[in-house]
GROMACS .gro file of C-alpha atoms in nm:
model
  170
    1MET     CA    1   5.266  11.026  11.083
    2ARG     CA    2   5.445  11.186  10.790
    3ARG     CA    3   5.167  11.451  10.791
    4SER     CA    4   5.196  11.553  11.132
    5VAL     CA    5   5.578  11.564  11.105
    6ASP     CA    6   5.547  11.810  10.822
    7GLY     CA    7   5.298  12.019  11.005
    8ALA     CA    8   5.555  12.075  11.291
    9PHE     CA    9   5.795  12.116  11.072
   10ARG     CA   10   5.602  12.379  10.887
   11GLU     CA   11   5.524  12.554  11.203
   12PHE     CA   12   5.862  12.577  11.330
   13ALA     CA   13   5.982  12.722  11.022
   14GLU     CA   14   5.725  12.976  11.003
   15GLY     CA   15   5.824  13.067  11.358
   16ARG     CA   16   6.176  13.070  11.346
   17ALA     CA   17   6.254  13.209  10.984
   18GLY     CA   18   6.244  13.543  11.083
   19GLN     CA   19   6.516  13.499  11.369
   20LEU     CA   20   6.730  13.321  11.139
   21PHE     CA   21   6.703  13.588  10.818
   22ARG     CA   22   6.798  13.852  11.094
   23SER     CA   23   7.125  13.651  11.185
   24ALA     CA   24   7.218  13.558  10.854
   25CYS     CA   25   7.192  13.935  10.761
   26LEU     CA   26   7.429  14.005  11.032
   27LEU     CA   27   7.656  13.719  10.899
   28THR     CA   28   7.679  13.852  10.534
   29SER     CA   29   7.689  14.195  10.644
   30GLY     CA   30   7.362  14.300  10.507
   31ASP     CA   31   7.363  14.110  10.188
   32VAL     CA   32   6.972  14.034  10.179
   33HIS     CA   33   7.009  13.795   9.894
   34LEU     CA   34   7.279  13.571  10.047
   35ALA     CA   35   7.081  13.566  10.366
   36GLU     CA   36   6.773  13.451  10.190
   37ASP     CA   37   6.954  13.175  10.041
   38LEU     CA   38   7.146  13.082  10.391
   39VAL     CA   39   6.800  13.045  10.560
   40GLN     CA   40   6.658  12.851  10.263
   41GLU     CA   41   6.945  12.635  10.276
   42THR     CA   42   6.927  12.598  10.650
   43LEU     CA   43   6.538  12.489  10.659
   44GLY     CA   44   6.629  12.256  10.382
   45LYS     CA   45   6.892  12.061  10.607
   46MET     CA   46   6.653  12.093  10.903
   47TYR     CA   47   6.352  11.915  10.709
   48VAL     CA   48   6.583  11.649  10.631
   49VAL     CA   49   6.655  11.579  10.985
   50TRP     CA   50   6.350  11.688  11.123
   51GLY     CA   51   6.200  11.366  11.218
   52ARG     CA   52   6.540  11.264  11.456
   53PRO     CA   53   6.430  11.241  11.795
   54ALA     CA   54   6.777  11.457  11.909
   55VAL     CA   55   6.676  11.730  11.671
   56ARG     CA   56   6.279  11.764  11.774
   57GLY     CA   57   6.343  11.628  12.137
   58GLY     CA   58   6.624  11.879  12.189
   59ASN     CA   59   6.666  12.232  12.105
   60PRO     CA   60   6.576  12.259  11.734
   61ALA     CA   61   6.612  12.652  11.748
   62ALA     CA   62   6.953  12.617  11.852
   63TYR     CA   63   7.020  12.343  11.625
   64ALA     CA   64   6.903  12.555  11.332
   65GLN     CA   65   7.113  12.856  11.441
   66THR     CA   66   7.401  12.631  11.436
   67VAL     CA   67   7.335  12.483  11.090
   68LEU     CA   68   7.290  12.857  10.943
   69VAL     CA   69   7.638  12.946  11.093
   70ARG     CA   70   7.780  12.625  10.936
   71THR     CA   71   7.630  12.686  10.621
   72PHE     CA   72   7.768  13.048  10.592
   73LEU     CA   73   8.103  12.929  10.693
   74ALA     CA   74   8.076  12.657  10.429
   75HIS     CA   75   7.986  12.930  10.180
   76GLN     CA   76   8.271  13.158  10.265
   77ARG     CA   77   8.513  12.892  10.191
   78ARG     CA   78   8.426  12.891   9.848
   79ARG     CA   79   8.637  13.121   9.622
   80SER     CA   80   8.323  13.262   9.446
   81SER     CA   81   8.185  13.383   9.791
   82ARG     CA   82   8.429  13.673   9.772
   83GLU     CA   83   8.284  13.821   9.436
   84ARG     CA   84   8.087  14.155   9.476
   85PRO     CA   85   7.923  14.330   9.174
   86SER     CA   86   7.964  14.658   9.308
   87GLY     CA   87   8.178  14.799   9.583
   88ASP     CA   88   7.997  15.169   9.605
   89LEU     CA   89   7.651  15.301   9.605
   90PRO     CA   90   7.546  15.514   9.328
   91GLU     CA   91   7.556  15.868   9.370
   92GLY     CA   92   7.145  15.897   9.334
   93VAL     CA   93   7.105  15.709   9.650
   94ALA     CA   94   7.023  15.907   9.963
   95ALA     CA   95   7.147  15.778  10.287
   96GLY     CA   96   6.916  15.776  10.566
   97ALA     CA   97   7.001  15.955  10.898
   98GLY     CA   98   7.048  15.823  11.207
   99ASP     CA   99   6.975  15.456  11.249
  100ALA     CA  100   7.032  15.367  10.897
  101SER     CA  101   7.365  15.523  10.891
  102LEU     CA  102   7.463  15.351  11.204
  103ARG     CA  103   7.332  15.035  11.031
  104LEU     CA  104   7.523  15.044  10.727
  105THR     CA  105   7.850  15.155  10.918
  106LEU     CA  106   7.803  14.854  11.156
  107LEU     CA  107   7.745  14.632  10.867
  108ASP     CA  108   8.068  14.761  10.669
  109ALA     CA  109   8.274  14.705  10.976
  110LEU     CA  110   8.149  14.352  11.032
  111ARG     CA  111   8.207  14.291  10.631
  112ARG     CA  112   8.583  14.336  10.705
  113LEU     CA  113   8.604  14.077  10.968
  114PRO     CA  114   8.705  13.742  10.876
  115PRO     CA  115   8.391  13.511  10.856
  116LYS     CA  116   8.468  13.302  11.175
  117ASP     CA  117   8.519  13.621  11.376
  118ARG     CA  118   8.208  13.772  11.205
  119ALA     CA  119   8.021  13.418  11.321
  120VAL     CA  120   8.157  13.447  11.678
  121VAL     CA  121   8.064  13.846  11.709
  122VAL     CA  122   7.714  13.768  11.591
  123LEU     CA  123   7.657  13.443  11.794
  124ARG     CA  124   7.793  13.594  12.120
  125TYR     CA  125   7.634  13.942  12.088
  126TRP     CA  126   7.370  13.940  11.872
  127GLU     CA  127   7.233  13.594  11.937
  128ASP     CA  128   7.331  13.632  12.302
  129ARG     CA  129   7.504  13.296  12.332
  130SER     CA  130   7.708  13.202  12.578
  131VAL     CA  131   8.082  13.108  12.516
  132GLU     CA  132   8.005  12.756  12.532
  133GLU     CA  133   7.728  12.747  12.307
  134THR     CA  134   7.909  12.959  12.051
  135ALA     CA  135   8.206  12.723  12.087
  136ASP     CA  136   8.006  12.416  12.063
  137ALA     CA  137   7.817  12.553  11.744
  138LEU     CA  138   8.131  12.672  11.564
  139HIS     CA  139   8.361  12.362  11.673
  140LEU     CA  140   8.605  12.570  11.854
  141SER     CA  141   8.707  12.563  12.211
  142SER     CA  142   8.599  12.811  12.475
  143GLY     CA  143   8.925  12.978  12.463
  144ALA     CA  144   8.928  12.984  12.088
  145VAL     CA  145   8.571  13.185  12.122
  146ARG     CA  146   8.714  13.454  12.363
  147THR     CA  147   9.021  13.493  12.209
  148ARG     CA  148   8.844  13.539  11.872
  149SER     CA  149   8.579  13.750  12.031
  150SER     CA  150   8.809  13.991  12.187
  151ARG     CA  151   9.045  14.001  11.861
  152ALA     CA  152   8.712  14.072  11.665
  153LEU     CA  153   8.595  14.345  11.904
  154ALA     CA  154   8.917  14.504  11.908
  155ARG     CA  155   8.909  14.530  11.516
  156LEU     CA  156   8.555  14.685  11.540
  157ARG     CA  157   8.697  14.934  11.753
  158GLU     CA  158   8.963  15.018  11.529
  159GLN     CA  159   8.759  15.010  11.234
  160LEU     CA  160   8.485  15.248  11.379
  161GLY     CA  161   8.721  15.474  11.568
  162GLY     CA  162   8.558  15.789  11.693
  163SER     CA  163   8.318  15.781  11.423
  164ILE     CA  164   8.074  15.555  11.600
  165GLY     CA  165   8.017  15.848  11.859
  166GLU     CA  166   7.848  16.063  11.589
  167PHE     CA  167   7.615  15.809  11.489
  168ALA     CA  168   7.521  15.716  11.842
  169ALA     CA  169   7.438  16.058  11.914
  170LEU     CA  170   7.190  16.081  11.632
   0.00000   0.00000   0.00000
């Protein structure tokens, strides 16, 4: 019995790890190492509850996404989560053209959002979740998700200003 459960979880983890990692990268504003840690912690938590019928019989992918977001928010509440080794890139690093510049600009803008606003933006616009699904994942009301979404998008527009047009034209 346990062997079949382990095999089913391994198959799930292998198939879902890439999507979880991409979401984690967005949540962490491009911090690849933290994203990897969040995915590992998420998969560890999923393994513990994998045998429960509600997890396997329901939508385990959505459940994993919810676990990822909650793990990220728990990490953000820690005081040490705000420590950064360096704020600027060294001068010798050449910035890539086009898509790389746009990606770095967007990740920087996401980094400036509060963690819950960032989570709402990632779930709503990257994961393409409905307002209700996002509300359920974050333990918020639908109205709070709409408000956070609207305010976060306004902040992103304010931060990016006219500069986003120059990147989009590339």
